[in-house]
Amino acid sequence: GRGSGGMASKLEAARIASWSGVRTVIADASRPGVVAGAVAGDLVGTTFEAHDRTLAARKLWIAFAAQVAGTITVDDGARRALIERSTSLLPAGVVHVDGRFGEGDTVDVVGTDGVPFARGMVFVEAAQLRRVAGRHTSDLPAGMTHEVVHRDDLVLLPS
């Protein structure tokens, strides 16, 4: 049918398409020639250009479809390492844990300003992470994974 879903749904779909490498146009389809104009690149509505850096299906799911179960606040050093060097998140960079999440759940990663900049699947449940937050790898309990969120399971959110 025509015009199903609200504007928020359309914007979210366009954002997902953009991160999938697809140029998307939201326009009034009842206007004559609008589809041909959109395909031709004419300014017929709101255009979302395809991102150069596309996300694999797994990372698209983490970023846009997975239910967020909690929040991990990281210090500035960890934030820089995640953004600039694409590292995994380690307990040493964690300053606060909010929520009740288990291994494999999805969490938002926020800076000390409280603004989410990444989302990822955790390897450590919330209660255990609270106990080891801020500790260096050498100070972790024997047998505990060194990574809170592996870089392959971490998505930097569009700013």
PDB file of C-alpha atoms in Angstrom:
ATOM      1  CA  GLY A   1       0.000   0.000   0.000  1.00  0.00           C
ATOM      2  CA  ARG A   2       0.825   3.647  -0.271  1.00  0.00           C
ATOM      3  CA  GLY A   3       2.643   5.460   2.532  1.00  0.00           C
ATOM      4  CA  SER A   4       2.626   2.718   5.134  1.00  0.00           C
ATOM      5  CA  GLY A   5       4.714   3.339   8.248  1.00  0.00           C
ATOM      6  CA  GLY A   6       5.585   6.615   9.891  1.00  0.00           C
ATOM      7  CA  MET A   7       8.428   8.955   9.043  1.00  0.00           C
ATOM      8  CA  ALA A   8      10.583   7.529  11.849  1.00  0.00           C
ATOM      9  CA  SER A   9      10.322   4.075  10.242  1.00  0.00           C
ATOM     10  CA  LYS A  10      11.224   5.488   6.838  1.00  0.00           C
ATOM     11  CA  LEU A  11      14.264   7.299   8.237  1.00  0.00           C
ATOM     12  CA  GLU A  12      15.448   4.172  10.067  1.00  0.00           C
ATOM     13  CA  ALA A  13      15.051   2.073   6.905  1.00  0.00           C
ATOM     14  CA  ALA A  14      17.001   4.663   4.905  1.00  0.00           C
ATOM     15  CA  ARG A  15      19.769   4.669   7.506  1.00  0.00           C
ATOM     16  CA  ILE A  16      20.055   0.868   7.395  1.00  0.00           C
ATOM     17  CA  ALA A  17      20.081   0.918   3.584  1.00  0.00           C
ATOM     18  CA  SER A  18      22.770   3.599   3.581  1.00  0.00           C
ATOM     19  CA  TRP A  19      25.015   1.509   5.840  1.00  0.00           C
ATOM     20  CA  SER A  20      24.329  -1.439   3.507  1.00  0.00           C
ATOM     21  CA  GLY A  21      25.811   0.542   0.617  1.00  0.00           C
ATOM     22  CA  VAL A  22      22.489   1.542  -0.961  1.00  0.00           C
ATOM     23  CA  ARG A  23      21.554   5.102  -1.982  1.00  0.00           C
ATOM     24  CA  THR A  24      18.014   5.767  -0.753  1.00  0.00           C
ATOM     25  CA  VAL A  25      15.452   8.443  -1.585  1.00  0.00           C
ATOM     26  CA  ILE A  26      12.339   9.246   0.455  1.00  0.00           C
ATOM     27  CA  ALA A  27       9.889  11.072  -1.797  1.00  0.00           C
ATOM     28  CA  ASP A  28       6.199  11.504  -2.611  1.00  0.00           C
ATOM     29  CA  ALA A  29       5.542   8.569  -4.959  1.00  0.00           C
ATOM     30  CA  SER A  30       2.206  10.052  -6.075  1.00  0.00           C
ATOM     31  CA  ARG A  31       4.039  12.804  -7.994  1.00  0.00           C
ATOM     32  CA  PRO A  32       4.461  11.985 -11.700  1.00  0.00           C
ATOM     33  CA  GLY A  33       8.029  11.093 -12.645  1.00  0.00           C
ATOM     34  CA  VAL A  34       9.322  10.939  -9.096  1.00  0.00           C
ATOM     35  CA  VAL A  35      10.669   7.384  -9.360  1.00  0.00           C
ATOM     36  CA  ALA A  36      12.415   8.055 -12.674  1.00  0.00           C
ATOM     37  CA  GLY A  37      13.792  11.282 -11.204  1.00  0.00           C
ATOM     38  CA  ALA A  38      15.114   9.493  -8.137  1.00  0.00           C
ATOM     39  CA  VAL A  39      16.824   6.856 -10.294  1.00  0.00           C
ATOM     40  CA  ALA A  40      18.308   9.606 -12.485  1.00  0.00           C
ATOM     41  CA  GLY A  41      19.712  11.364  -9.417  1.00  0.00           C
ATOM     42  CA  ASP A  42      17.356  14.350  -9.536  1.00  0.00           C
ATOM     43  CA  LEU A  43      16.485  16.125  -6.277  1.00  0.00           C
ATOM     44  CA  VAL A  44      12.985  14.725  -5.818  1.00  0.00           C
ATOM     45  CA  GLY A  45      12.987  14.136  -2.061  1.00  0.00           C
ATOM     46  CA  THR A  46      15.336  13.452   0.812  1.00  0.00           C
ATOM     47  CA  THR A  47      18.390  11.500  -0.338  1.00  0.00           C
ATOM     48  CA  PHE A  48      20.575   9.297   1.843  1.00  0.00           C
ATOM     49  CA  GLU A  49      23.814   8.527   0.039  1.00  0.00           C
ATOM     50  CA  ALA A  50      25.356   5.084   0.328  1.00  0.00           C
ATOM     51  CA  HIS A  51      28.185   4.959   2.845  1.00  0.00           C
ATOM     52  CA  ASP A  52      31.623   4.136   1.488  1.00  0.00           C
ATOM     53  CA  ARG A  53      32.188   1.902   4.512  1.00  0.00           C
ATOM     54  CA  THR A  54      29.399  -0.673   4.459  1.00  0.00           C
ATOM     55  CA  LEU A  55      28.598  -3.045   7.293  1.00  0.00           C
ATOM     56  CA  ALA A  56      28.422  -6.826   7.014  1.00  0.00           C
ATOM     57  CA  ALA A  57      25.049  -8.424   7.777  1.00  0.00           C
ATOM     58  CA  ARG A  58      26.117  -9.399  11.309  1.00  0.00           C
ATOM     59  CA  LYS A  59      27.212  -5.859  12.137  1.00  0.00           C
ATOM     60  CA  LEU A  60      24.035  -4.420  10.583  1.00  0.00           C
ATOM     61  CA  TRP A  61      22.050  -6.674  12.923  1.00  0.00           C
ATOM     62  CA  ILE A  62      24.089  -5.547  15.955  1.00  0.00           C
ATOM     63  CA  ALA A  63      23.766  -1.874  15.003  1.00  0.00           C
ATOM     64  CA  PHE A  64      20.108  -1.727  14.023  1.00  0.00           C
ATOM     65  CA  ALA A  65      18.137  -4.847  14.995  1.00  0.00           C
ATOM     66  CA  ALA A  66      19.501  -6.326  18.211  1.00  0.00           C
ATOM     67  CA  GLN A  67      17.715  -5.433  21.445  1.00  0.00           C
ATOM     68  CA  VAL A  68      20.043  -3.355  23.648  1.00  0.00           C
ATOM     69  CA  ALA A  69      20.286  -4.855  27.138  1.00  0.00           C
ATOM     70  CA  GLY A  70      22.577  -2.367  28.866  1.00  0.00           C
ATOM     71  CA  THR A  71      25.195   0.342  28.672  1.00  0.00           C
ATOM     72  CA  ILE A  72      28.935   0.301  29.237  1.00  0.00           C
ATOM     73  CA  THR A  73      30.641   3.630  29.921  1.00  0.00           C
ATOM     74  CA  VAL A  74      34.293   3.809  28.895  1.00  0.00           C
ATOM     75  CA  ASP A  75      37.078   6.273  29.620  1.00  0.00           C
ATOM     76  CA  ASP A  76      38.493   8.602  26.974  1.00  0.00           C
ATOM     77  CA  GLY A  77      41.472   6.343  26.248  1.00  0.00           C
ATOM     78  CA  ALA A  78      39.270   3.339  25.538  1.00  0.00           C
ATOM     79  CA  ARG A  79      36.948   5.483  23.411  1.00  0.00           C
ATOM     80  CA  ARG A  80      39.878   6.683  21.292  1.00  0.00           C
ATOM     81  CA  ALA A  81      41.263   3.139  20.939  1.00  0.00           C
ATOM     82  CA  LEU A  82      37.897   1.789  19.787  1.00  0.00           C
ATOM     83  CA  ILE A  83      37.325   4.598  17.277  1.00  0.00           C
ATOM     84  CA  GLU A  84      40.842   5.225  15.959  1.00  0.00           C
ATOM     85  CA  ARG A  85      42.448   1.775  16.151  1.00  0.00           C
ATOM     86  CA  SER A  86      39.438  -0.580  15.875  1.00  0.00           C
ATOM     87  CA  THR A  87      40.490  -2.463  19.009  1.00  0.00           C
ATOM     88  CA  SER A  88      38.435  -4.745  21.223  1.00  0.00           C
ATOM     89  CA  LEU A  89      37.021  -3.321  24.453  1.00  0.00           C
ATOM     90  CA  LEU A  90      38.995  -4.478  27.500  1.00  0.00           C
ATOM     91  CA  PRO A  91      37.947  -4.240  31.177  1.00  0.00           C
ATOM     92  CA  ALA A  92      40.635  -1.611  31.888  1.00  0.00           C
ATOM     93  CA  GLY A  93      38.717   1.005  29.888  1.00  0.00           C
ATOM     94  CA  VAL A  94      35.351   0.371  31.550  1.00  0.00           C
ATOM     95  CA  VAL A  95      34.316   2.959  34.146  1.00  0.00           C
ATOM     96  CA  HIS A  96      30.622   2.093  34.645  1.00  0.00           C
ATOM     97  CA  VAL A  97      28.176  -0.703  33.826  1.00  0.00           C
ATOM     98  CA  ASP A  98      24.424  -0.138  33.616  1.00  0.00           C
ATOM     99  CA  GLY A  99      21.803  -2.824  33.089  1.00  0.00           C
ATOM    100  CA  ARG A 100      21.473  -6.558  33.538  1.00  0.00           C
ATOM    101  CA  PHE A 101      22.958  -8.284  30.540  1.00  0.00           C
ATOM    102  CA  GLY A 102      24.413 -11.700  29.917  1.00  0.00           C
ATOM    103  CA  GLU A 103      27.102 -13.074  27.663  1.00  0.00           C
ATOM    104  CA  GLY A 104      26.080 -12.571  24.030  1.00  0.00           C
ATOM    105  CA  ASP A 105      23.714  -9.676  24.753  1.00  0.00           C
ATOM    106  CA  THR A 106      24.002  -6.360  22.941  1.00  0.00           C
ATOM    107  CA  VAL A 107      25.046  -3.190  24.768  1.00  0.00           C
ATOM    108  CA  ASP A 108      25.561   0.446  23.913  1.00  0.00           C
ATOM    109  CA  VAL A 109      29.071   1.761  24.517  1.00  0.00           C
ATOM    110  CA  VAL A 110      29.107   5.378  25.663  1.00  0.00           C
ATOM    111  CA  GLY A 111      31.826   7.870  26.472  1.00  0.00           C
ATOM    112  CA  THR A 112      32.055   9.808  29.721  1.00  0.00           C
ATOM    113  CA  ASP A 113      29.719  12.347  28.080  1.00  0.00           C
ATOM    114  CA  GLY A 114      26.976   9.686  28.036  1.00  0.00           C
ATOM    115  CA  VAL A 115      26.652   9.746  24.243  1.00  0.00           C
ATOM    116  CA  PRO A 116      26.528   6.305  22.565  1.00  0.00           C
ATOM    117  CA  PHE A 117      29.287   5.912  19.964  1.00  0.00           C
ATOM    118  CA  ALA A 118      29.333   2.129  19.536  1.00  0.00           C
ATOM    119  CA  ARG A 119      27.229  -0.975  20.026  1.00  0.00           C
ATOM    120  CA  GLY A 120      28.446  -4.504  20.537  1.00  0.00           C
ATOM    121  CA  MET A 121      27.874  -8.028  21.786  1.00  0.00           C
ATOM    122  CA  VAL A 122      29.472  -8.684  25.161  1.00  0.00           C
ATOM    123  CA  PHE A 123      31.512 -11.699  26.243  1.00  0.00           C
ATOM    124  CA  VAL A 124      31.022 -10.921  29.941  1.00  0.00           C
ATOM    125  CA  GLU A 125      27.821 -10.679  31.975  1.00  0.00           C
ATOM    126  CA  ALA A 126      27.083  -7.374  33.717  1.00  0.00           C
ATOM    127  CA  ALA A 127      27.667  -8.577  37.290  1.00  0.00           C
ATOM    128  CA  GLN A 128      31.112  -9.957  36.475  1.00  0.00           C
ATOM    129  CA  LEU A 129      32.036  -6.869  34.445  1.00  0.00           C
ATOM    130  CA  ARG A 130      31.178  -4.628  37.399  1.00  0.00           C
ATOM    131  CA  ARG A 131      33.674  -6.595  39.520  1.00  0.00           C
ATOM    132  CA  VAL A 132      36.533  -6.255  37.014  1.00  0.00           C
ATOM    133  CA  ALA A 133      35.829  -2.801  35.521  1.00  0.00           C
ATOM    134  CA  GLY A 134      39.000  -0.721  35.385  1.00  0.00           C
ATOM    135  CA  ARG A 135      41.304  -3.701  35.968  1.00  0.00           C
ATOM    136  CA  HIS A 136      44.174  -4.478  33.642  1.00  0.00           C
ATOM    137  CA  THR A 137      44.355  -7.809  31.837  1.00  0.00           C
ATOM    138  CA  SER A 138      47.079  -9.105  34.183  1.00  0.00           C
ATOM    139  CA  ASP A 139      44.762  -8.508  37.178  1.00  0.00           C
ATOM    140  CA  LEU A 140      41.782 -10.489  35.827  1.00  0.00           C
ATOM    141  CA  PRO A 141      40.646 -13.759  37.431  1.00  0.00           C
ATOM    142  CA  ALA A 142      42.155 -16.904  35.911  1.00  0.00           C
ATOM    143  CA  GLY A 143      40.147 -18.202  32.970  1.00  0.00           C
ATOM    144  CA  MET A 144      38.264 -14.966  32.353  1.00  0.00           C
ATOM    145  CA  THR A 145      38.197 -13.649  28.806  1.00  0.00           C
ATOM    146  CA  HIS A 146      40.295 -10.530  28.313  1.00  0.00           C
ATOM    147  CA  GLU A 147      37.793  -8.927  25.955  1.00  0.00           C
ATOM    148  CA  VAL A 148      34.517  -7.360  27.038  1.00  0.00           C
ATOM    149  CA  VAL A 149      33.480  -6.808  23.406  1.00  0.00           C
ATOM    150  CA  HIS A 150      35.590  -8.253  20.584  1.00  0.00           C
ATOM    151  CA  ARG A 151      36.267  -5.838  17.736  1.00  0.00           C
ATOM    152  CA  ASP A 152      34.494  -8.204  15.299  1.00  0.00           C
ATOM    153  CA  ASP A 153      31.328  -7.804  17.398  1.00  0.00           C
ATOM    154  CA  LEU A 154      31.621  -4.013  17.796  1.00  0.00           C
ATOM    155  CA  VAL A 155      29.995  -1.444  15.511  1.00  0.00           C
ATOM    156  CA  LEU A 156      30.850   2.245  15.576  1.00  0.00           C
ATOM    157  CA  LEU A 157      27.566   4.117  15.341  1.00  0.00           C
ATOM    158  CA  PRO A 158      27.086   6.790  12.708  1.00  0.00           C
ATOM    159  CA  SER A 159      27.562  10.225  14.216  1.00  0.00           C
TER     160      SER A 159
END
